């Protein structure tokens, strides 16, 4: 107990290092050498660079394509230049070197910041920027050429620094499949395939058996070619119990290289980081020093300039570390290093690019930055963890950082680095990352607590995300132990997919299925209500046939995340000012056709199901339905705002609280509801973020009649598309059609390969039969498009 008090007292004494911003060098006339910067990137990293430019009184010039016309980085920049269409026949404008340099020259910029991704590690881009008389805010072309490619980096180190430990593997240029098979046999399985020219998990595959190698290699090469312009791959021995630890370095043009110390990035899915922390909780002081010195030595060997990250894999069982690669750019996770070392890395990039000397700053003692406290970063991504982290697309109907709910005082030492706002689009053309959330605290334990709180109170409505999954990761006992490894997510996946706050999330959804309709009952909720309508004086609960026990005030709610879950929500008492209200909730009849016959027509099946629903409603009305749950509920609406994106596109943002029996919930909603659930048309959308559950819930709200019509549509779709007709899981591009029309296929055959948001997916045949498709290679298709059909023989 005494030790805990001492530790707590020590934590209170730890003060965060103030963030230092280093101004660029001035010319002989006293003017900064860098006054205008073009950011050859987009999204959150563009916003991040703009933020530092503003602090340094540098004019920021953003570039954008069609999907980004209203994006945050375009609005935040001092100037924004349109590059053209994202799907232009000449390629992605963000990767068009001549276009970017011409744009920079035409707009009188002094320097170009490449961000990360796109051309950030392209040596030709770095060289051509310099040849055009501009300053490149990144390393030299020579450093990029050697270190930016995994193969050349390892070959260079083998020749010039053999003391640096490398993972056993194959780094040769020969890509013949027979040679690669032979090299894999020498290394021994399991092996790791990596794209030679890139990172970020693209083109990376674990191969555990020889017979899997050729297929996985082809996928890795295809992904590498599209992501980095080169299909070349290297092999490494896969270390089963490993940590991914990296060292941040920065160098100047005077051959000084300093270390900003370590970050741990072992929490990964699909070989891509989603949780990072600094410092690593596992590293000993001795090992940290060794790895830092090794990273600096690599930088000095190549007279490295600007920011770079030296990545290592560490064997947890032996404490051996091995060089992986050097990322010759600013990293996604750089903010946690800024938080623990007190430096602005983007400002340092600008400082050294203008000729500044790191030694002149007097900040890096013994070649290392100070490191104080603990920082954690998570990557909030538009993806569905329950579907193998498949990316999601669409509109962000509401975005509110946690400061909106918790206030500025509770979000001290918290950063939300994002390129989105309410109304932003998550596009098929870009990476699915929505935001980086970064926290600093005196200790690791407090940093974890703070991050969980930030995630639970961040409102991200409209697309599926990993928001709850991240909270689950941070709350696991295994994460609180420093020796977790890169196997953390694969080993714990079933547990990580569960809501960590409630034991039965389905039960919680059922209990809160009344939220849309209780809002519609509220007298102050009148969006879209026309004061000229002829029956406006009638109460909303008016029913002309009171004697009909099926004519009750009820709606049906379905949850798109669980399409089989639907609930009837019935209000036995007319609307009014009396609170609390009584609400009855029961599961809607299953759409299983159990009472229909094989020969029943669609209309007959629909009639049977609707009759079943009607009987259920009557039983609710008379109190005869023993399966119903009854709650006492009350509503307090705190604020209703209208968000108007265009005259034809608007919705409401609602803050409210509800009580369910004795429990209180706060909720933050995006609503497309009308005051009365219409009997005409389809369902209406409603989203509610509930901090105590750590997640947003999406509702489809039906009247009794529109729910009946939805059953008809479900039946029609089920009849038209079976398991033999797989559909596109999201908007995507068809990369390959591997079967020909009329060709016979077997179960498990890869028929079509698609790509969305930089992720490649195989679509397999699930039945035997004859293949037929109407899609072609290169075609863009929408979500739900039938990719192919198989006629069973």
Tab-separated table of C-alpha atoms in Angstrom, residues 205 417 451 481 518 587 667 713:
chain	number	residue	atom	x	y	z
A	205	UNK	CA	2.051	-12.264	-45.893
A	417	UNK	CA	-5.250	14.227	-35.544
A	451	UNK	CA	-7.206	6.626	-23.882
A	481	UNK	CA	1.535	-6.797	-19.072
A	518	UNK	CA	-39.223	8.079	-27.948
A	587	UNK	CA	-38.417	-9.599	-30.776
A	667	UNK	CA	-26.594	9.674	-26.112
A	713	UNK	CA	-37.806	-7.015	-50.529
